[in-house]
Coordinates of C-alpha atoms and ligand atoms in Angstrom, one line a residue:
M1 CA -32.2 29.5 -43.6
D2 CA -32.2 26.2 -41.8
E3 CA -29.0 25.6 -39.7
F4 CA -27.4 22.2 -38.9
H5 CA -24.9 21.2 -36.2
L6 CA -22.2 18.7 -35.8
Y7 CA -22.7 15.8 -33.3
I8 CA -19.6 15.3 -31.1
D9 CA -19.4 13.4 -27.8
G10 CA -23.2 13.3 -27.4
A11 CA -23.7 17.0 -28.0
F12 CA -24.9 19.1 -31.0
V13 CA -22.2 21.7 -31.6
P14 CA -21.4 24.4 -34.2
G15 CA -18.5 24.0 -36.6
E16 CA -15.5 26.2 -37.0
A17 CA -17.4 28.0 -39.7
T18 CA -20.5 27.5 -41.8
F19 CA -21.0 27.0 -45.5
P20 CA -24.2 27.1 -47.6
S21 CA -25.8 24.0 -49.0
L22 CA -27.5 24.4 -52.4
D23 CA -30.9 22.9 -53.3
P24 CA -30.0 21.1 -56.6
A25 CA -33.6 21.6 -57.9
T26 CA -33.1 25.4 -57.9
G27 CA -29.4 25.9 -57.6
T28 CA -30.0 28.3 -54.6
P29 CA -28.7 28.0 -51.0
W30 CA -31.3 26.6 -48.6
A31 CA -29.4 25.8 -45.4
L32 CA -26.2 26.5 -43.5
M33 CA -23.9 23.6 -42.7
P34 CA -21.3 23.4 -39.9
E35 CA -17.8 23.0 -41.2
A36 CA -15.6 20.7 -39.0
R37 CA -11.9 21.6 -39.1
A38 CA -9.0 20.4 -36.9
P39 CA -10.5 21.3 -33.5
Q40 CA -13.8 19.6 -34.2
V41 CA -12.2 16.6 -35.9
N42 CA -9.8 16.1 -33.1
A43 CA -12.6 16.4 -30.5
A44 CA -14.7 13.8 -32.4
V45 CA -11.8 11.3 -32.6
Q46 CA -11.0 11.9 -28.9
A47 CA -14.6 11.3 -28.0
A48 CA -14.7 8.1 -30.0
Y49 CA -11.5 7.0 -28.4
G50 CA -12.7 7.7 -24.9
A51 CA -16.0 5.9 -25.5
F52 CA -14.2 2.9 -27.1
H53 CA -12.1 2.4 -23.9
G54 CA -14.9 3.5 -21.6
P55 CA -18.7 3.0 -21.5
W56 CA -18.9 1.2 -24.9
A57 CA -16.4 -1.4 -23.8
Q58 CA -18.4 -2.1 -20.7
M59 CA -21.5 -3.1 -22.6
T60 CA -22.2 -6.6 -23.7
A61 CA -22.6 -7.5 -27.3
T62 CA -26.3 -8.2 -26.6
Q63 CA -26.8 -4.7 -25.2
R64 CA -25.1 -3.2 -28.2
G65 CA -27.5 -5.2 -30.4
K66 CA -30.5 -3.8 -28.5
L67 CA -29.3 -0.3 -29.1
L68 CA -29.0 -1.0 -32.8
L69 CA -32.5 -2.5 -32.8
K70 CA -33.8 0.7 -31.2
L71 CA -32.0 2.8 -33.8
A72 CA -33.6 0.7 -36.6
D73 CA -37.1 1.5 -35.2
L74 CA -36.2 5.2 -35.0
V75 CA -34.9 5.2 -38.6
Q76 CA -38.1 3.6 -39.8
A77 CA -40.2 6.1 -37.9
A78 CA -38.2 9.0 -39.1
A79 CA -37.9 7.8 -42.7
P80 CA -40.3 10.3 -44.2
R81 CA -38.4 13.2 -42.5
L82 CA -35.0 11.9 -43.5
A83 CA -36.2 11.2 -47.1
A84 CA -37.5 14.8 -47.5
L85 CA -34.1 16.1 -46.2
E86 CA -32.1 14.0 -48.5
T87 CA -34.3 14.9 -51.5
R88 CA -34.0 18.6 -50.6
D89 CA -30.2 18.6 -50.1
T90 CA -29.1 16.2 -52.9
G91 CA -31.9 16.3 -55.4
K92 CA -32.4 12.5 -55.3
I93 CA -36.1 11.9 -56.1
I94 CA -38.5 11.5 -53.1
R95 CA -39.8 8.2 -54.6
E96 CA -36.4 6.6 -54.2
T97 CA -35.3 8.3 -50.9
S98 CA -38.5 7.2 -49.2
A99 CA -38.2 3.6 -50.2
Q100 CA -34.4 3.4 -49.6
I101 CA -34.4 4.9 -46.1
A102 CA -37.2 2.7 -44.9
Y103 CA -35.1 -0.3 -46.0
V104 CA -32.0 1.2 -44.2
A105 CA -33.8 0.2 -41.0
D106 CA -33.4 -3.4 -42.0
Y107 CA -29.7 -3.0 -42.3
Y108 CA -29.5 -1.9 -38.7
R109 CA -31.8 -4.8 -37.7
Y110 CA -29.5 -7.3 -39.5
Y111 CA -26.4 -6.0 -37.6
A112 CA -28.3 -5.8 -34.4
G113 CA -29.0 -9.5 -34.6
L114 CA -25.4 -10.2 -35.5
A115 CA -23.8 -8.3 -32.6
D116 CA -23.8 -11.2 -30.2
K117 CA -23.0 -13.8 -32.8
I118 CA -19.4 -12.6 -33.6
E119 CA -17.5 -15.6 -32.2
G120 CA -14.0 -16.6 -31.8
A121 CA -12.9 -20.2 -32.0
H122 CA -11.4 -22.9 -29.9
L123 CA -8.3 -24.4 -31.5
P124 CA -7.3 -28.1 -31.4
I125 CA -3.8 -27.1 -30.6
D126 CA -0.9 -29.5 -31.1
K127 CA 0.4 -29.3 -27.5
P128 CA -1.0 -31.5 -24.7
D129 CA -0.8 -28.9 -21.9
M130 CA -2.3 -25.9 -23.6
E131 CA -5.8 -24.5 -24.2
V132 CA -5.8 -22.1 -27.1
W133 CA -8.6 -20.0 -28.4
T134 CA -9.2 -16.8 -30.4
R135 CA -11.3 -13.8 -29.5
R136 CA -12.8 -11.4 -32.0
E137 CA -12.2 -8.0 -30.6
P138 CA -13.3 -4.6 -32.0
I139 CA -10.6 -2.9 -34.0
G140 CA -11.0 0.5 -32.4
V141 CA -12.0 4.0 -33.7
V142 CA -13.4 3.9 -37.2
A143 CA -13.3 6.8 -39.6
A144 CA -16.3 6.3 -41.9
I145 CA -16.4 8.6 -44.9
V146 CA -19.3 8.7 -47.4
P147 CA -20.2 10.6 -50.5
W148 CA -23.5 12.5 -51.0
N149 CA -25.4 9.9 -52.9
S150 CA -27.4 7.3 -50.9
Q151 CA -25.7 8.5 -47.7
L152 CA -28.0 7.0 -45.1
F153 CA -27.6 3.7 -46.9
L154 CA -23.8 4.0 -47.3
S155 CA -23.4 5.0 -43.7
A156 CA -25.7 2.1 -42.4
V157 CA -23.4 -0.4 -44.1
K158 CA -20.5 1.0 -42.1
L159 CA -22.1 2.0 -38.8
G160 CA -24.2 -1.3 -38.5
P161 CA -21.2 -3.7 -38.6
A162 CA -18.8 -1.4 -36.8
L163 CA -21.2 -0.9 -33.8
A164 CA -22.1 -4.6 -33.8
A165 CA -18.4 -5.4 -33.5
G166 CA -17.9 -3.0 -30.7
C167 CA -16.1 -0.2 -32.5
T168 CA -16.8 3.5 -32.1
V169 CA -17.2 5.8 -35.1
V170 CA -16.5 9.3 -36.5
L171 CA -18.8 9.5 -39.5
K172 CA -17.9 12.2 -42.0
A173 CA -20.8 13.3 -44.3
S174 CA -20.0 14.7 -47.7
E175 CA -19.7 18.5 -47.9
D176 CA -22.3 18.2 -50.7
G177 CA -25.7 17.6 -49.1
P178 CA -24.9 16.6 -45.5
A179 CA -28.3 17.5 -44.1
P180 CA -29.7 14.0 -43.8
L181 CA -26.8 12.6 -41.9
L182 CA -26.5 15.6 -39.6
D183 CA -30.2 15.1 -38.8
F184 CA -29.8 11.3 -38.4
A185 CA -27.5 12.2 -35.4
K186 CA -30.7 13.0 -33.5
L187 CA -31.7 9.4 -33.8
I188 CA -28.3 8.2 -32.5
H189 CA -28.9 10.5 -29.5
E190 CA -32.5 9.4 -29.0
A191 CA -31.5 5.7 -29.2
G192 CA -29.3 6.2 -26.1
F193 CA -25.8 5.3 -27.4
P194 CA -23.2 6.5 -24.9
P195 CA -21.7 9.9 -25.8
G196 CA -18.8 9.5 -28.2
V197 CA -19.8 6.1 -29.6
V198 CA -21.1 7.8 -32.8
N199 CA -19.9 11.2 -33.9
I200 CA -21.2 12.8 -37.1
I201 CA -19.3 15.7 -38.7
T202 CA -19.0 17.2 -42.1
G203 CA -16.4 19.4 -43.8
F204 CA -14.0 19.5 -46.8
G205 CA -11.3 17.1 -48.0
P206 CA -8.1 18.9 -46.9
D207 CA -9.3 20.4 -43.5
C208 CA -11.5 17.6 -42.4
G209 CA -11.1 14.4 -44.4
H210 CA -7.3 14.6 -44.3
I211 CA -7.1 15.3 -40.6
L212 CA -9.5 12.5 -39.8
T213 CA -7.8 9.8 -41.9
T214 CA -4.3 10.6 -40.7
H215 CA -5.4 10.8 -37.0
P216 CA -3.2 8.6 -34.9
K217 CA -6.2 7.3 -32.9
V218 CA -8.0 6.0 -36.0
A219 CA -7.7 2.3 -36.5
H220 CA -9.8 1.7 -39.6
I221 CA -11.0 3.8 -42.4
A222 CA -14.2 2.8 -44.2
F223 CA -14.4 4.9 -47.3
T224 CA -16.9 5.3 -50.1
G225 CA -16.2 7.8 -52.9
G226 CA -14.2 8.2 -56.1
P227 CA -10.9 6.4 -56.9
G228 CA -8.9 9.7 -56.9
T229 CA -10.0 10.5 -53.3
A230 CA -9.5 6.9 -52.3
R231 CA -5.8 7.2 -53.3
A232 CA -5.5 10.2 -51.1
V233 CA -7.1 8.3 -48.3
V234 CA -4.8 5.3 -48.7
R235 CA -1.8 7.7 -48.7
N236 CA -3.2 9.3 -45.5
S237 CA -3.4 5.9 -43.9
A238 CA 0.4 5.6 -44.2
E239 CA 0.5 8.0 -41.3
N240 CA -1.6 6.0 -38.8
L241 CA -1.3 2.6 -40.5
A242 CA -5.1 2.2 -40.3
S243 CA -6.6 -0.6 -42.2
T244 CA -8.9 0.5 -45.1
S245 CA -12.0 -0.7 -46.9
L246 CA -12.7 1.1 -50.1
E247 CA -16.0 1.1 -52.0
L248 CA -15.4 3.1 -55.1
G249 CA -16.9 3.8 -58.5
G250 CA -17.7 1.6 -61.5
K251 CA -18.3 1.2 -65.2
S252 CA -20.5 -1.8 -64.9
P253 CA -21.4 -3.8 -68.0
F254 CA -25.0 -4.5 -68.7
I255 CA -25.0 -7.5 -71.2
V256 CA -28.1 -8.4 -73.2
F257 CA -28.1 -11.5 -75.4
A258 CA -30.6 -12.0 -78.2
D259 CA -32.5 -14.7 -76.3
A260 CA -33.3 -12.5 -73.4
D261 CA -36.7 -11.2 -72.5
L262 CA -36.1 -7.8 -74.2
D263 CA -38.9 -5.9 -72.5
S264 CA -37.8 -7.0 -69.1
A265 CA -34.1 -6.1 -69.9
V266 CA -35.1 -2.7 -71.2
N267 CA -36.9 -2.0 -67.9
A268 CA -33.8 -3.2 -66.0
Q269 CA -31.6 -1.0 -68.1
V270 CA -33.7 2.0 -67.4
S271 CA -33.5 1.3 -63.7
G272 CA -29.8 0.5 -64.0
I273 CA -28.8 3.8 -65.6
F274 CA -31.5 6.4 -65.2
A275 CA -32.8 5.7 -61.7
A276 CA -31.1 8.0 -59.1
T277 CA -30.4 10.1 -62.2
G278 CA -27.5 7.7 -62.8
Q279 CA -25.7 8.8 -59.6
S280 CA -25.2 5.3 -58.5
C281 CA -21.9 3.4 -58.0
V282 CA -23.5 0.3 -59.5
A283 CA -25.0 2.1 -62.5
G284 CA -25.2 -0.3 -65.5
S285 CA -23.5 2.4 -67.6
R286 CA -22.1 0.2 -70.4
L287 CA -24.8 -1.6 -72.5
L288 CA -23.3 -4.5 -74.4
I289 CA -26.0 -5.6 -76.8
Q290 CA -25.9 -8.6 -79.2
S291 CA -25.9 -7.2 -82.8
S292 CA -29.0 -9.1 -84.0
V293 CA -31.3 -7.3 -81.5
K294 CA -29.4 -4.0 -81.2
D295 CA -31.9 -2.0 -83.3
A296 CA -35.0 -3.5 -81.6
F297 CA -33.6 -3.0 -78.1
L298 CA -32.4 0.6 -78.7
A299 CA -35.7 1.6 -80.2
K300 CA -37.5 0.4 -77.1
L301 CA -34.9 1.9 -74.8
K302 CA -35.0 5.3 -76.6
A303 CA -38.8 5.4 -76.4
K304 CA -38.7 4.7 -72.6
A305 CA -35.8 7.2 -72.0
E306 CA -37.7 9.9 -73.8
A307 CA -40.9 9.2 -71.9
I308 CA -39.2 9.6 -68.5
R309 CA -40.8 12.3 -66.4
I310 CA -38.1 14.9 -65.4
A311 CA -39.4 17.2 -62.8
S312 CA -38.9 18.4 -59.2
P313 CA -37.4 15.7 -57.0
Q314 CA -40.1 16.5 -54.4
E315 CA -42.9 15.1 -56.5
M316 CA -43.8 11.5 -56.1
T317 CA -44.4 11.1 -59.9
T318 CA -40.9 12.4 -60.9
E319 CA -38.7 9.7 -62.3
V320 CA -35.5 11.7 -63.0
G321 CA -34.5 14.7 -60.8
P322 CA -31.5 17.0 -60.9
L323 CA -27.9 16.0 -60.5
C324 CA -26.5 16.9 -57.0
T325 CA -24.0 19.5 -58.1
Q326 CA -23.2 21.8 -61.0
R327 CA -19.7 20.2 -60.9
Q328 CA -21.4 16.8 -61.9
R329 CA -23.3 18.5 -64.7
D330 CA -20.1 20.1 -66.1
H331 CA -18.2 16.8 -65.8
I332 CA -21.0 14.9 -67.7
T333 CA -21.2 17.6 -70.4
Q334 CA -17.5 17.5 -71.0
L335 CA -17.3 13.7 -71.2
I336 CA -20.1 13.6 -73.7
A337 CA -18.4 16.2 -75.9
A338 CA -15.1 14.2 -75.8
S339 CA -17.0 11.0 -76.7
L340 CA -18.7 12.7 -79.7
A341 CA -15.3 14.0 -80.8
K342 CA -14.1 10.4 -80.9
G343 CA -17.0 9.2 -83.1
A344 CA -19.8 8.3 -80.7
T345 CA -23.3 9.2 -81.9
L346 CA -26.2 10.5 -79.8
V347 CA -29.3 8.3 -79.7
T348 CA -31.1 10.7 -77.3
G349 CA -30.4 13.5 -74.8
G350 CA -26.9 14.9 -74.6
K351 CA -27.3 18.5 -73.4
P352 CA -28.0 20.0 -69.9
L353 CA -31.5 21.2 -69.5
P354 CA -32.0 25.0 -69.3
G355 CA -33.4 26.8 -66.4
P356 CA -32.7 26.7 -62.7
G357 CA -31.4 23.5 -61.1
F358 CA -28.8 21.0 -62.2
Y359 CA -31.0 18.9 -64.6
F360 CA -29.6 16.6 -67.3
P361 CA -31.8 14.4 -69.5
P362 CA -31.4 10.6 -69.9
T363 CA -28.7 10.2 -72.6
I364 CA -27.7 7.3 -74.8
L365 CA -24.5 7.3 -76.7
D366 CA -23.9 4.7 -79.4
C367 CA -20.2 3.9 -79.2
S368 CA -20.2 0.8 -81.4
A369 CA -18.0 2.6 -84.0
A370 CA -16.1 4.5 -81.4
P371 CA -14.0 2.2 -79.3
E372 CA -11.8 5.1 -78.0
A373 CA -14.7 7.1 -76.7
P374 CA -14.2 8.0 -73.0
A375 CA -17.9 7.1 -72.5
I376 CA -16.8 3.5 -72.6
R377 CA -14.1 3.8 -69.9
D378 CA -14.8 6.8 -67.7
E379 CA -17.5 6.9 -65.0
F380 CA -20.1 9.6 -65.7
F381 CA -21.9 9.2 -62.4
G382 CA -25.0 10.5 -64.2
P383 CA -27.8 9.4 -66.6
V384 CA -25.6 8.6 -69.5
L385 CA -25.4 5.1 -71.2
S386 CA -22.8 4.0 -73.7
V387 CA -23.7 1.3 -76.2
T388 CA -21.4 -1.3 -77.8
S389 CA -22.6 -4.3 -79.8
F390 CA -21.1 -7.8 -79.9
D391 CA -21.7 -11.0 -81.9
T392 CA -20.5 -13.8 -79.8
E393 CA -20.4 -14.7 -76.1
E394 CA -16.6 -14.6 -76.0
Q395 CA -16.7 -11.0 -77.4
A396 CA -19.3 -10.0 -74.8
L397 CA -17.1 -11.3 -72.0
A398 CA -14.0 -9.7 -73.3
L399 CA -15.7 -6.3 -73.7
A400 CA -17.3 -6.7 -70.2
N401 CA -13.9 -7.3 -68.6
D402 CA -12.1 -4.6 -70.5
T403 CA -12.3 -2.1 -67.7
E404 CA -10.2 -1.1 -64.8
Y405 CA -13.2 -1.2 -62.5
G406 CA -14.9 -4.3 -61.2
L407 CA -18.0 -3.5 -59.1
A408 CA -21.2 -4.8 -60.7
S409 CA -22.4 -6.5 -63.8
G410 CA -25.7 -7.6 -65.4
V411 CA -26.4 -10.5 -67.7
F412 CA -29.7 -11.0 -69.5
T413 CA -30.2 -14.3 -71.2
A414 CA -32.7 -17.2 -71.3
S415 CA -29.9 -19.7 -71.3
L416 CA -29.1 -21.2 -68.0
T417 CA -25.8 -22.7 -69.2
R418 CA -24.7 -19.4 -70.7
A419 CA -25.6 -17.6 -67.5
H420 CA -23.4 -19.9 -65.6
R421 CA -20.5 -19.4 -68.0
M422 CA -20.9 -15.6 -67.8
I423 CA -21.1 -15.7 -63.9
R424 CA -17.8 -17.6 -63.9
G425 CA -16.1 -15.3 -66.4
L426 CA -17.1 -11.8 -65.3
R427 CA -14.6 -9.9 -63.2
A428 CA -17.0 -8.1 -60.9
G429 CA -17.9 -8.1 -57.2
V430 CA -21.6 -8.5 -58.0
V431 CA -23.3 -10.4 -60.9
W432 CA -27.0 -9.9 -61.4
V433 CA -28.7 -12.3 -63.8
N434 CA -31.9 -11.2 -65.4
T435 CA -32.2 -8.5 -62.8
Y436 CA -30.3 -5.4 -61.8
R437 CA -29.7 -3.0 -58.8
A438 CA -30.9 -5.4 -56.1
V439 CA -29.3 -5.2 -52.7
S440 CA -29.9 -6.7 -49.2
P441 CA -28.2 -6.5 -45.8
I442 CA -27.7 -10.3 -46.1
A443 CA -25.6 -10.1 -49.3
P444 CA -22.0 -8.9 -49.4
F445 CA -21.3 -6.0 -51.7
G446 CA -18.1 -4.5 -53.1
G447 CA -15.6 -4.7 -56.0
H448 CA -12.0 -4.9 -57.0
G449 CA -9.6 -3.0 -59.2
L450 CA -10.5 0.7 -59.4
S451 CA -13.8 -0.2 -57.6
G452 CA -11.9 -0.8 -54.3
H453 CA -11.6 -3.7 -51.9
G454 CA -13.5 -5.0 -48.9
R455 CA -17.1 -6.0 -48.7
E456 CA -20.1 -4.3 -47.1
G457 CA -23.2 -6.2 -46.1
G458 CA -23.4 -9.7 -44.7
L459 CA -21.5 -11.4 -41.9
A460 CA -18.0 -10.8 -43.3
A461 CA -18.4 -7.1 -43.1
A462 CA -18.7 -7.2 -39.3
L463 CA -15.5 -9.3 -39.1
D464 CA -13.7 -6.5 -41.0
Y465 CA -14.2 -4.4 -37.9
T466 CA -12.6 -6.9 -35.6
T467 CA -9.1 -8.0 -34.8
T468 CA -8.2 -11.5 -33.6
K469 CA -6.6 -12.0 -30.2
T470 CA -5.1 -15.5 -29.7
V471 CA -5.1 -16.7 -26.1
W472 CA -2.6 -19.4 -24.8
L473 CA -3.4 -20.9 -21.5
R474 CA -1.1 -23.5 -20.0
T475 CA -2.9 -26.3 -18.1
S476 CA 0.1 -28.0 -16.5
D477 CA 1.0 -27.3 -12.9
D478 CA 4.6 -28.4 -13.5
P479 CA 7.3 -25.7 -13.7
I480 CA 8.2 -24.5 -17.2
P481 CA 11.1 -26.8 -18.4
D482 CA 14.1 -25.7 -20.5
P483 CA 13.6 -21.9 -20.9
F484 CA 15.8 -21.9 -24.0
V485 CA 13.6 -24.1 -26.1
M486 CA 10.7 -22.5 -27.8
R487 CA 7.4 -24.2 -26.7
Ligands
LIG1 P1 -15.5 11.9 -53.5 O1 -14.5 10.9 -53.6 O2 -15.2 13.3 -54.1 O3 -15.8 12.2 -52.0 C1 -16.2 11.2 -51.0 C2 -15.9 11.7 -49.6 O4 -14.5 11.8 -49.4 C3 -16.5 13.1 -49.3 O5 -17.0 13.0 -48.0 C4 -15.2 14.0 -49.3 O6 -15.4 15.1 -48.5 C5 -14.2 13.1 -48.8 N1 -12.8 13.5 -49.1 C6 -12.4 14.3 -50.1 N2 -11.0 14.5 -50.0 C7 -10.6 13.8 -49.0 C8 -9.3 13.5 -48.4 N3 -8.2 14.1 -48.9 N4 -9.2 12.7 -47.3 C9 -10.3 12.2 -46.8 N5 -11.6 12.4 -47.3 C10 -11.7 13.2 -48.4 O7 -16.8 11.3 -54.1 P2 -18.1 12.0 -54.6 O8 -17.9 12.7 -55.8 O9 -18.8 12.7 -53.4 O10 -19.0 10.6 -54.8 C11 -19.0 10.0 -56.1 C12 -18.1 8.8 -56.1 O11 -18.4 7.8 -55.1 C13 -18.3 8.0 -57.4 O12 -17.0 7.7 -57.9 C14 -19.1 6.8 -57.0 O13 -19.0 5.8 -57.9 C15 -18.6 6.5 -55.7 N6 -19.6 5.7 -54.9 C16 -19.2 4.4 -54.7 C17 -20.1 3.5 -54.0 C18 -19.8 2.1 -53.7 O14 -20.4 1.6 -52.8 N7 -18.9 1.4 -54.4 C19 -21.4 4.1 -53.6 C20 -21.7 5.4 -53.9 C21 -20.7 6.2 -54.6

């Protein structure tokens, strides 16, 4: 079996123990992963702390940018290898991992360019004998924690801005499918980052994640995962008072009005819920369809869903591969059963596929007569779409906003004025109009409510990794007058 290592302080080292990683396409172990526990987590944070106060602090922002540019080129060159590893370890189809990882290089390029443009400000202060300005300084050691889906992407949106800002990082890959990030460590090494600037580990919640997020030398926690784990992470941050940014799940509405281009909207819906086998935080998992076109839309969608090619994730022609874990498959199966019990009806799919591997077919649940079905409220994180119909724009907006999440949303309409009204009314961090699932390093991304807080992507993300230092410089040569009067 292949064996992977942790990357701590510029060296590839074993874990405290090893654990097997399963190939989701077969359900069998294919590699041994290193498990970081307290000694490795502490060593990684210590290395990051040493680098933060040592060699990394000596480098100019422009030099940091050049290293990020080099990393971007290395990611681009290694994209086929990393894509094959991600597909093998997580089951995400090769068609998607190949395209996504090649684009990840552009995220590093964006933050490479930003490194020496993070500026402070000179303040027009209200005192004649003072010069006052602010400096944007790196916040310190960052604990970056990512789940197993899209992990090269989800780590790039943390590493890119953190390194550009001058922070050092301990990146914890998920215990499910950590191979691509552990392999990515080779590129960090090759790019020539000083030892300790980026450390990449993996392990389990209690022995690794908990120790990392409570560590007194961690200043910021950048977390992507589920809301339950996020609550644990926030509680952990009470120990070190680290700041947090949280990118969590979603139950994003996908709203189709009767005047929309239905064929285009059907394609976007397929992409929104069945791409990545639905294991996407922005999955458009709640279809809200105007009643007058419900039957026509569902007929087209059902035909497309049933024509999807479900096969090995390694094949370029595969459209839906396995789920990452058996746990995911069980969760989805239970949520469907609970929704059917509340009156939802199956349009297609609904049962796990037999045979080896964690396969689940594209599934559509009509919940129009089942407002209490959990499928309307709970995140599946799989290829399952709930359908609800509406008559008026007001109803559509009320249904769309009737969620504890607030990550993404999609609106399909030919009316420019309605689009603007919906954009204004939707409570979500992202609104896509007549498109879905588009991302860019230039565009901020994130949510509110149960979907978390903080933004990844764009300029503001880099500022989240900085802290402001205010400098007061007195320009008068006269002695300080009355010491008992505040100046
Ligand atoms: P998860 O919350 O179970 O795990 C995420 C990470 O947290 C893993 O690395 C895990 O080891 C770690 N962890 C677990 N317990 C911890 C603890 N006590 N302290 C610190 N770390 C701990 O998530 P998952 O099931 O792997 O991923 C799916 C979830 O991620 C979904 O809810 C999905 O919507 C969300 N997600 C969000 C985004 C986004 O950008 N908003 C992107 C992708 C996935």
